[in-house]
PDB file of C-alpha atoms in Angstrom:
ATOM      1  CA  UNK Z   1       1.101 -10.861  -7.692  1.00  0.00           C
ATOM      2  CA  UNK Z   2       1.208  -8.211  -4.578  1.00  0.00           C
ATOM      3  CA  UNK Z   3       5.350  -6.915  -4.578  1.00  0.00           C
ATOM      4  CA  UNK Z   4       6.423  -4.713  -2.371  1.00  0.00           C
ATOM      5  CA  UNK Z   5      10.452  -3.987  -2.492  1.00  0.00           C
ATOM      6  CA  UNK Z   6      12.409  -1.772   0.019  1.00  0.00           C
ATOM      7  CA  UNK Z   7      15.215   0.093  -1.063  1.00  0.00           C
ATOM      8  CA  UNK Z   8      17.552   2.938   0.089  1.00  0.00           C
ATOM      9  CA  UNK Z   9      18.849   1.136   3.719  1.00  0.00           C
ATOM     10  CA  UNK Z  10      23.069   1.538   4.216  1.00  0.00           C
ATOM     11  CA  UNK Z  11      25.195   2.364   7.219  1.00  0.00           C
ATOM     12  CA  UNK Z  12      24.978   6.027   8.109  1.00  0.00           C
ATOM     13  CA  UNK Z  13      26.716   8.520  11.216  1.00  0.00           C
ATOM     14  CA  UNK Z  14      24.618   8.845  14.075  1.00  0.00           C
ATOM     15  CA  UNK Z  15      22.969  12.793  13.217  1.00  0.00           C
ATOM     16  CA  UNK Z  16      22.778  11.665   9.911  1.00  0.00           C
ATOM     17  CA  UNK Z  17      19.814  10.898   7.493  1.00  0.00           C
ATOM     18  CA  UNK Z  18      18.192   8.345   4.801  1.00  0.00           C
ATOM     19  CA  UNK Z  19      15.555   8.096   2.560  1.00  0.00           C
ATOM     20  CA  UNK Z  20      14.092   4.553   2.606  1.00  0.00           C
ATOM     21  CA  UNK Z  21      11.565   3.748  -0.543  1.00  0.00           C
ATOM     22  CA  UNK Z  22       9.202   0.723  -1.088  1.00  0.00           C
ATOM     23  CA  UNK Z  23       8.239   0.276  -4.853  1.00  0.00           C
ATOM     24  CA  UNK Z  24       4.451  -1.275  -5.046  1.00  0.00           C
ATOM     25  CA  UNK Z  25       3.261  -3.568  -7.958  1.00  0.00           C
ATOM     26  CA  UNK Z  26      -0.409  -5.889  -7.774  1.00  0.00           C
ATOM     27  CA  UNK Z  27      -2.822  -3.890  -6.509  1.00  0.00           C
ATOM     28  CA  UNK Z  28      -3.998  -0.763  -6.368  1.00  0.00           C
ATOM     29  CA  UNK Z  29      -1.761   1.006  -4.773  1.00  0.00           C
ATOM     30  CA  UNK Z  30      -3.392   4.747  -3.996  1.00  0.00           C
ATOM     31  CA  UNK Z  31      -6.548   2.384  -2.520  1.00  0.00           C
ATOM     32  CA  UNK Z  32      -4.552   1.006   0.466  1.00  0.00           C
ATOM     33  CA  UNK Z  33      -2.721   2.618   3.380  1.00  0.00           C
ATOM     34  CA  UNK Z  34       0.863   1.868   3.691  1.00  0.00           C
ATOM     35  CA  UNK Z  35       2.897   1.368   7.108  1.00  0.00           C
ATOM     36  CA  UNK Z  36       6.253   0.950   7.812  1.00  0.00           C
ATOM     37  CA  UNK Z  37       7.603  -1.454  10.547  1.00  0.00           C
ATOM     38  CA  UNK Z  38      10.941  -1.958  12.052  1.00  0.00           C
ATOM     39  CA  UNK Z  39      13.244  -5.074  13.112  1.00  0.00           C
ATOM     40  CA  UNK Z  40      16.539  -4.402  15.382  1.00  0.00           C
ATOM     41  CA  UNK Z  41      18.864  -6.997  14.929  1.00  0.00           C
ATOM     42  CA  UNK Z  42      17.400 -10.248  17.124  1.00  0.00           C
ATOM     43  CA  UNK Z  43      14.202  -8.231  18.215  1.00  0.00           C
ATOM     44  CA  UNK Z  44      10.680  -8.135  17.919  1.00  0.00           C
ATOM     45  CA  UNK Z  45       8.671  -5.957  15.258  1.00  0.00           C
ATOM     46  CA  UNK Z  46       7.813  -2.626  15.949  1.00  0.00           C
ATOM     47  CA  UNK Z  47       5.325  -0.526  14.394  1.00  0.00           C
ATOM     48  CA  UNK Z  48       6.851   2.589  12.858  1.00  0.00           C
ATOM     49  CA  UNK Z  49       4.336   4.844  10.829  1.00  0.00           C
ATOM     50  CA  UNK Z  50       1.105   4.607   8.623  1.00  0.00           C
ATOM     51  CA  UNK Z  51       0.243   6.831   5.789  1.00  0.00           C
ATOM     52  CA  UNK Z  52      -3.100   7.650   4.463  1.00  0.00           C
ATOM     53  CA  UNK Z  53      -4.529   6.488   1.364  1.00  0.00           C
ATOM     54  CA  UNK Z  54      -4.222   9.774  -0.346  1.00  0.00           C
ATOM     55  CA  UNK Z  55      -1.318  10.957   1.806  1.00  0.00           C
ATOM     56  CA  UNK Z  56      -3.000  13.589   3.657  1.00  0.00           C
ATOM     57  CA  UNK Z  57      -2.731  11.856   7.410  1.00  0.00           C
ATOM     58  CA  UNK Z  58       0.422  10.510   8.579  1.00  0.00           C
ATOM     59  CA  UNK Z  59       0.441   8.950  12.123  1.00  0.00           C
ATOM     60  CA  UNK Z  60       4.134   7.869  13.972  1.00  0.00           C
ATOM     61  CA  UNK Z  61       5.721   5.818  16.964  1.00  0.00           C
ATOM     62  CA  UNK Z  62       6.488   8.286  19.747  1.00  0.00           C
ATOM     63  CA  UNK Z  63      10.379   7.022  19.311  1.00  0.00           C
ATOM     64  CA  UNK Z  64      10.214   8.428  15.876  1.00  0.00           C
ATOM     65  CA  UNK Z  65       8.157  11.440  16.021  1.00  0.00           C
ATOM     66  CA  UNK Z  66       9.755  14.715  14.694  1.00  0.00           C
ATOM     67  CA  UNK Z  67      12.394  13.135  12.777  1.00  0.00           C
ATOM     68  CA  UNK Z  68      10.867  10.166  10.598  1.00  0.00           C
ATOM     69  CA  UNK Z  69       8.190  11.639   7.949  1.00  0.00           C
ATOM     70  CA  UNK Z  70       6.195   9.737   5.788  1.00  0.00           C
ATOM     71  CA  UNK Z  71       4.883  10.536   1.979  1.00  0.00           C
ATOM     72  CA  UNK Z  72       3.802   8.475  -0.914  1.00  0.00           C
ATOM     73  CA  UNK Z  73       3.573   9.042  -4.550  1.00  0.00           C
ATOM     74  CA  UNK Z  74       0.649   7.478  -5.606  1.00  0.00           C
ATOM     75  CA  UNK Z  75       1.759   8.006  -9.563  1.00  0.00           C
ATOM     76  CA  UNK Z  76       5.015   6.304  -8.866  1.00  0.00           C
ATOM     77  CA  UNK Z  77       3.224   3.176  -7.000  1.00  0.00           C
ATOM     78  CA  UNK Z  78       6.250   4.680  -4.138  1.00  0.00           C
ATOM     79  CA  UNK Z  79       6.356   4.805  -0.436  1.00  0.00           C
ATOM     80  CA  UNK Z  80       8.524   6.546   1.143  1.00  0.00           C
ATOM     81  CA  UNK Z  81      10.184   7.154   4.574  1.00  0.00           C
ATOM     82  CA  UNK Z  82      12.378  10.109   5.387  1.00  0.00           C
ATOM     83  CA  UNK Z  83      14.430   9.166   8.616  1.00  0.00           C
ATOM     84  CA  UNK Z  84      16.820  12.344  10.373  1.00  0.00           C
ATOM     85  CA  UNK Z  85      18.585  13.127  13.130  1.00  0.00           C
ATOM     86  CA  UNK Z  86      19.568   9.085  12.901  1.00  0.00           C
ATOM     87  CA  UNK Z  87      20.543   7.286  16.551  1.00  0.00           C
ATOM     88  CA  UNK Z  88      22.017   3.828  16.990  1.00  0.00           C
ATOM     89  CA  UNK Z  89      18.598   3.061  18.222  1.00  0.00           C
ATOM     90  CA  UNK Z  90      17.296   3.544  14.845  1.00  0.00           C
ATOM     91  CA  UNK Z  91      19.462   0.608  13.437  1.00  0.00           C
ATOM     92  CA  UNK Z  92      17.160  -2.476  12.347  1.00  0.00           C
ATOM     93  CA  UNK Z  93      15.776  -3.716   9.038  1.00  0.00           C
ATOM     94  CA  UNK Z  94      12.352  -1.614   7.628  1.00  0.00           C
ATOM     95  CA  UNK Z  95       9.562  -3.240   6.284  1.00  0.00           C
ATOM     96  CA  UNK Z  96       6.958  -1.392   4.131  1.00  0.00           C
ATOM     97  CA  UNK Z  97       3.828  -3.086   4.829  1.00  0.00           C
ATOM     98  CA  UNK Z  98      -0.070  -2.759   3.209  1.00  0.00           C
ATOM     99  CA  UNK Z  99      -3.094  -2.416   4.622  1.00  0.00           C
ATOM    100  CA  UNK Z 100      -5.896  -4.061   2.558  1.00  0.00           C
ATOM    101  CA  UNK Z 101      -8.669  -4.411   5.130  1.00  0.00           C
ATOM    102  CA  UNK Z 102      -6.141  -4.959   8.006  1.00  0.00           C
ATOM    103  CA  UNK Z 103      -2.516  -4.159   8.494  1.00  0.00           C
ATOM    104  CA  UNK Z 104       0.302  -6.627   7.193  1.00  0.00           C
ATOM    105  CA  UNK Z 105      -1.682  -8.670   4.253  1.00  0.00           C
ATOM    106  CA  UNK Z 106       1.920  -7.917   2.065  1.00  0.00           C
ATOM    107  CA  UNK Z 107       5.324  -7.547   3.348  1.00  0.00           C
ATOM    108  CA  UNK Z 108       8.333  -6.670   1.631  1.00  0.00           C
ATOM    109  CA  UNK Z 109      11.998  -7.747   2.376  1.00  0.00           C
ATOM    110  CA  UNK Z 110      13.060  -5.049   4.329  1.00  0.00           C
ATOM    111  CA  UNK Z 111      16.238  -2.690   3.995  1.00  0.00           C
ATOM    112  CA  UNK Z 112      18.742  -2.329   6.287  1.00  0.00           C
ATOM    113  CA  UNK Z 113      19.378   0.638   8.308  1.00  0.00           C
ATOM    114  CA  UNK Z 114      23.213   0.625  10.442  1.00  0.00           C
ATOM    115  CA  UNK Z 115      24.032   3.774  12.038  1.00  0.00           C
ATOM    116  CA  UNK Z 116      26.868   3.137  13.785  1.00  0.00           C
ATOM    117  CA  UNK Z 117      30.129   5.639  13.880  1.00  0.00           C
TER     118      UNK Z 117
ATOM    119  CA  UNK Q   1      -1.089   2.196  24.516  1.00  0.00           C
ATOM    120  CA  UNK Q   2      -2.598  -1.534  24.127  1.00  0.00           C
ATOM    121  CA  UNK Q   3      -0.077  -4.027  25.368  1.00  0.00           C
ATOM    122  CA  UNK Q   4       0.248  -6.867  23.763  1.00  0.00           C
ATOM    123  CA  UNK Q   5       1.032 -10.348  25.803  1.00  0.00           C
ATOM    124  CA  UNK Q   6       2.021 -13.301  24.430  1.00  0.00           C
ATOM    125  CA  UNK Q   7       2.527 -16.680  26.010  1.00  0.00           C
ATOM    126  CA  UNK Q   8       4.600 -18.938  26.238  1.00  0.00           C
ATOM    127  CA  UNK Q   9       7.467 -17.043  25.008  1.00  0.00           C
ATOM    128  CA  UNK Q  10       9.465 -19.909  23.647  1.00  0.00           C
ATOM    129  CA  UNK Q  11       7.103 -23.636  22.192  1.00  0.00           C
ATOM    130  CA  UNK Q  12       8.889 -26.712  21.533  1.00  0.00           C
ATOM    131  CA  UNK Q  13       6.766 -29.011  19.823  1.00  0.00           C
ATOM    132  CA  UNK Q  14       7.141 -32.831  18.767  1.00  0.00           C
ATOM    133  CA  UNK Q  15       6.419 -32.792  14.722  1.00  0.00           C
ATOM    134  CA  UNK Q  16       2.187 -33.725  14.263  1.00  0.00           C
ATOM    135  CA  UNK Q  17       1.518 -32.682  17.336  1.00  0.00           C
ATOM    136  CA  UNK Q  18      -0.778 -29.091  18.565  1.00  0.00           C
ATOM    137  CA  UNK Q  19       0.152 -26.127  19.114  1.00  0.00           C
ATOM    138  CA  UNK Q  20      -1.048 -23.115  20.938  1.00  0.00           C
ATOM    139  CA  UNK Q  21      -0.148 -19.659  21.163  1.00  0.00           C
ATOM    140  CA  UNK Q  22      -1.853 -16.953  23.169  1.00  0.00           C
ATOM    141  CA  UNK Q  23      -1.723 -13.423  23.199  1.00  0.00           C
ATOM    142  CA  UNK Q  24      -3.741 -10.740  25.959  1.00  0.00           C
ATOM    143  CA  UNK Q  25      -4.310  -7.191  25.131  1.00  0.00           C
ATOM    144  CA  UNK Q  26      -3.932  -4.858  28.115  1.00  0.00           C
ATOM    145  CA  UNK Q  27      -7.795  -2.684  26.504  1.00  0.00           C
ATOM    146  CA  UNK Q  28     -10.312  -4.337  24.689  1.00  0.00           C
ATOM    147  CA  UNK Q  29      -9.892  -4.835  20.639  1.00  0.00           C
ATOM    148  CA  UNK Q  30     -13.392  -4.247  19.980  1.00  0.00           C
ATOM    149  CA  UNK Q  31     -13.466  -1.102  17.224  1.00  0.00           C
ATOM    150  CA  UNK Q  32     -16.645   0.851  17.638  1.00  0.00           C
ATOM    151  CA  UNK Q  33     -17.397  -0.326  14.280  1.00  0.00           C
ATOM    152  CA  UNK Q  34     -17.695  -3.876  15.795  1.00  0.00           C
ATOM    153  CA  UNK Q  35     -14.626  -5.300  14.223  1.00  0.00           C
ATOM    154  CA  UNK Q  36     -11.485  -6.564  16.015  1.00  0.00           C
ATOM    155  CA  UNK Q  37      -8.517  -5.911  14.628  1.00  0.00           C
ATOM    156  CA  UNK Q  38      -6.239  -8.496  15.717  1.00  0.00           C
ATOM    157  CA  UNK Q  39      -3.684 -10.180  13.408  1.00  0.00           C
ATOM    158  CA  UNK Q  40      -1.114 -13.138  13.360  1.00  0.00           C
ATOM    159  CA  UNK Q  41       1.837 -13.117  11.548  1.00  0.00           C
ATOM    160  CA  UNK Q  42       4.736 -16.168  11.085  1.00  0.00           C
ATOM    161  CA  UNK Q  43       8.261 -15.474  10.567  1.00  0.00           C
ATOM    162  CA  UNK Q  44      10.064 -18.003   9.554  1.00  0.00           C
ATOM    163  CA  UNK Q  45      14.016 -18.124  10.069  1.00  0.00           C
ATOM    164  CA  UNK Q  46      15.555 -15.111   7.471  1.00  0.00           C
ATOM    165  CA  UNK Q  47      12.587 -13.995   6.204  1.00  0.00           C
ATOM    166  CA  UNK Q  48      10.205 -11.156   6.473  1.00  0.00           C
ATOM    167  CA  UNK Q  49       6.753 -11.967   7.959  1.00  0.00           C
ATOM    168  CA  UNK Q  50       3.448 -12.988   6.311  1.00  0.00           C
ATOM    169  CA  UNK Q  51       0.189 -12.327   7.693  1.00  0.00           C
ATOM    170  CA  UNK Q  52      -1.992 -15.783   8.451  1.00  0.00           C
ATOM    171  CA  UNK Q  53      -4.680 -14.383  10.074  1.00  0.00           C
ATOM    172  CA  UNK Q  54      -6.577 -11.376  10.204  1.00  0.00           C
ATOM    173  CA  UNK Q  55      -9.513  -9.997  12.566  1.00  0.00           C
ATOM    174  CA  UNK Q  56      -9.156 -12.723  14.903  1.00  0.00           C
ATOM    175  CA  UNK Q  57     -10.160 -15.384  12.876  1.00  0.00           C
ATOM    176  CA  UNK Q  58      -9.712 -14.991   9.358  1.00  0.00           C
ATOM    177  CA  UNK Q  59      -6.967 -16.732   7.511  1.00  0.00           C
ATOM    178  CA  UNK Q  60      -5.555 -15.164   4.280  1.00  0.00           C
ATOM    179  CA  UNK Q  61      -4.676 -16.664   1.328  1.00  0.00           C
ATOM    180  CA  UNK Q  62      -3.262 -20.150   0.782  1.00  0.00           C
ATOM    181  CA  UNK Q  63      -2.516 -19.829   5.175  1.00  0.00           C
ATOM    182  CA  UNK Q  64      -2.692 -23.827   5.649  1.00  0.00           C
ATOM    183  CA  UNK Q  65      -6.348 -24.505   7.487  1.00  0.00           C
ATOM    184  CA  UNK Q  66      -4.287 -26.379  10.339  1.00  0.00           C
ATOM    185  CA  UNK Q  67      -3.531 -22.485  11.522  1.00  0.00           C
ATOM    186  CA  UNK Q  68      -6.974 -21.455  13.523  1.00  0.00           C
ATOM    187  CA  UNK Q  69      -7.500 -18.295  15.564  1.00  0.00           C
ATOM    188  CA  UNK Q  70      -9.703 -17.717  18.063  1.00  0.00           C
ATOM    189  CA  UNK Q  71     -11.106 -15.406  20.917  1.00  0.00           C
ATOM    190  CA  UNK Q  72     -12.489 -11.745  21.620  1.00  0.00           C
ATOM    191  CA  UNK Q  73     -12.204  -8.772  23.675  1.00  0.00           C
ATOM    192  CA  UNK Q  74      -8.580  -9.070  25.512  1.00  0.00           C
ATOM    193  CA  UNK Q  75      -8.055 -12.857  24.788  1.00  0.00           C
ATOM    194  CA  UNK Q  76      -6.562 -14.154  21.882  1.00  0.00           C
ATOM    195  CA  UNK Q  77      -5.339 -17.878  20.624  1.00  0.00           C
ATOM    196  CA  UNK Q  78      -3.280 -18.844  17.679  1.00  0.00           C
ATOM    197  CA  UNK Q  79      -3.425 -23.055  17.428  1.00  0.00           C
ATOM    198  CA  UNK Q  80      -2.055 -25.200  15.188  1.00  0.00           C
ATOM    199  CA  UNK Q  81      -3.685 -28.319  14.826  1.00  0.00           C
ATOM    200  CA  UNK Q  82      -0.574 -30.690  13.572  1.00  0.00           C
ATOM    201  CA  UNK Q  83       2.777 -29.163  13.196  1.00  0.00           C
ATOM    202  CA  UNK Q  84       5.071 -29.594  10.228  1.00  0.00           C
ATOM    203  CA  UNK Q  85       8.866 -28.982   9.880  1.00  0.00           C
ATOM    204  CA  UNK Q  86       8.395 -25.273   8.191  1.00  0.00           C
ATOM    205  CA  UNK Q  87       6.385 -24.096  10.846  1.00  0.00           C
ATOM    206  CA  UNK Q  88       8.985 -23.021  12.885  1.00  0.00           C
ATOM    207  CA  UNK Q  89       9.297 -19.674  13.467  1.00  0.00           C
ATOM    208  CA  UNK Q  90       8.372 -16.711  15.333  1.00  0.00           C
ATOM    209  CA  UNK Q  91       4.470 -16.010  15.913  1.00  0.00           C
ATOM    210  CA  UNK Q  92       3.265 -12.387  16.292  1.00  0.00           C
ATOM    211  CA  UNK Q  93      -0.166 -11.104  17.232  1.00  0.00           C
ATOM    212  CA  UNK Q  94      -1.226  -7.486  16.729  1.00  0.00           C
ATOM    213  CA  UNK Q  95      -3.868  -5.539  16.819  1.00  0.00           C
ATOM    214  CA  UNK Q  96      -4.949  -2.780  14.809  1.00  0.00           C
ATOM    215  CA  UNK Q  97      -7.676  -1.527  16.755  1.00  0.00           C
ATOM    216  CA  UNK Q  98      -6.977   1.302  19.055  1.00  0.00           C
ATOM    217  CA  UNK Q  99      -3.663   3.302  17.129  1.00  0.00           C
ATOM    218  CA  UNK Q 100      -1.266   4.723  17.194  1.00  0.00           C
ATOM    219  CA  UNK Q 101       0.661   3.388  18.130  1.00  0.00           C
ATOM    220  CA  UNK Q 102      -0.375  -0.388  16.112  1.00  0.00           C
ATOM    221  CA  UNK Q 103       1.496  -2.961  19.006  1.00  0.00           C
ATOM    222  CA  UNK Q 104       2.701  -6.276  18.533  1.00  0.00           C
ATOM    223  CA  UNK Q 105       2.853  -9.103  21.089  1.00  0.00           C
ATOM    224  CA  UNK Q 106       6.977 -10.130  22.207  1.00  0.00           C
ATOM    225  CA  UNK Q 107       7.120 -13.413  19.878  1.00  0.00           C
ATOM    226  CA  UNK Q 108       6.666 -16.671  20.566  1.00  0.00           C
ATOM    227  CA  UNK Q 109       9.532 -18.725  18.945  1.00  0.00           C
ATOM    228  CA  UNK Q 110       8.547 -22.203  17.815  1.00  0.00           C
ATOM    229  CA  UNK Q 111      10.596 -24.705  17.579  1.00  0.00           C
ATOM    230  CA  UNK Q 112      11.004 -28.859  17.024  1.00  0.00           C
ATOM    231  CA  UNK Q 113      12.018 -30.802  19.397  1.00  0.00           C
TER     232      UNK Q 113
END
């Protein structure tokens, strides 16, 4: 069975940072590009970033460009999304997301991200 | 960036009854590869959201077949041929053609009435 499970949200400063991970179990991890998308509280879905299968080419959301970087260990099964310089804007839950074919065929739960003072 | 248009926003349906969603694209989905990457996703009430279709008309895995999708180039549909009670949700299209950025549609919110 495809798992993907967020971890890492919490409330944080504005100015400050997190480190958001999604563990992967089911399929072959290194074989699939991994995005992550974004829900603010009672809003739509937004797309976030997408990471190459081997890591190597990271694409982001114009909103989140320059402060949001994207990695994966492909030996720990592990996404991951580094998130700085933090704004209220930022605040939402963040999916991990696959990309088997086309984007979305697994989802996660999500983690929640608060920054808030 | 490809705009994504959904309509109607908000879908009140009477339980066995149709339903149809549709969702514009402000450019063309068609990859130069010939595929179109458009995608449907339900979220139900406090959950996260599952995929139910993929390139236009393919449903995924154990996706009821009463969900159908339809359409090409800028015009998308999302029907459902007899709605049931965990249906409701929100419906989102996206497409995965021309990225970044990947762009969803606003969300159509189904609902019983």
């Amino acid at each position: 069975e495809v798992q993907l499970v967020e971890s890492g949200g919490g409330l944080v400063q504005p100015g400050g940072s997190l480190r958001l991970s999604c563990a992967a179990s089911g399929f072959t991890f290194s074989s699939s590009p991994m995005h992550w998308v974004r829900q603010a509280p009672g809003k739509g879905l937004v797309w976030v970033s997408r990471i190459s299968t081997d890591g190597g080419g990271a694409t982001y959301a114009d909103s989140v460009r320059g402060r949001f970087t994207v990695s994966r260990d492909n030996a720990k099964n592990t996404l991951y999304l580094q998130m700085n310089s933090l704004t209220v804007d930022d605040t939402a839950v963040y999916y991990c997301t696959g990309d088997r074919g086309s984007v979305g065929d697994s989802w996660g739960p999500g983690t929640l991200v608060t920054v808030s003072s | 960036e490809v705009v994504m248009t959904q309509s109607p926003l908000s879908l009140p349906v009477t339980l066995g009854q149709p339903a149809s969603i549709s969702c514009r694209s402000s450019q063309s989905l068609v990859h130069s590869n010939g595929n179109t990457y458009l995608n449907w996703f339900q979220q139900r009430p406090g959950q996260s959201p599952r995929r139910l279709i993929y390139q236009v008309s393919n449903r995924d895995s154990g996706v009821p077949d009463r969900f159908s999708g339809s359409g090409s180039g800028t015009d998308f549909t999302l029907k459902i041929s007899r709605v049931e009670a965990e249906d409701v949700g929100v419906y989102y299209c996206m497409q995965g053609t021309q990225w970044p950025p990947y762009t969803f549609g606003q969300g159509t919110k189904l609902e019983i009435q």
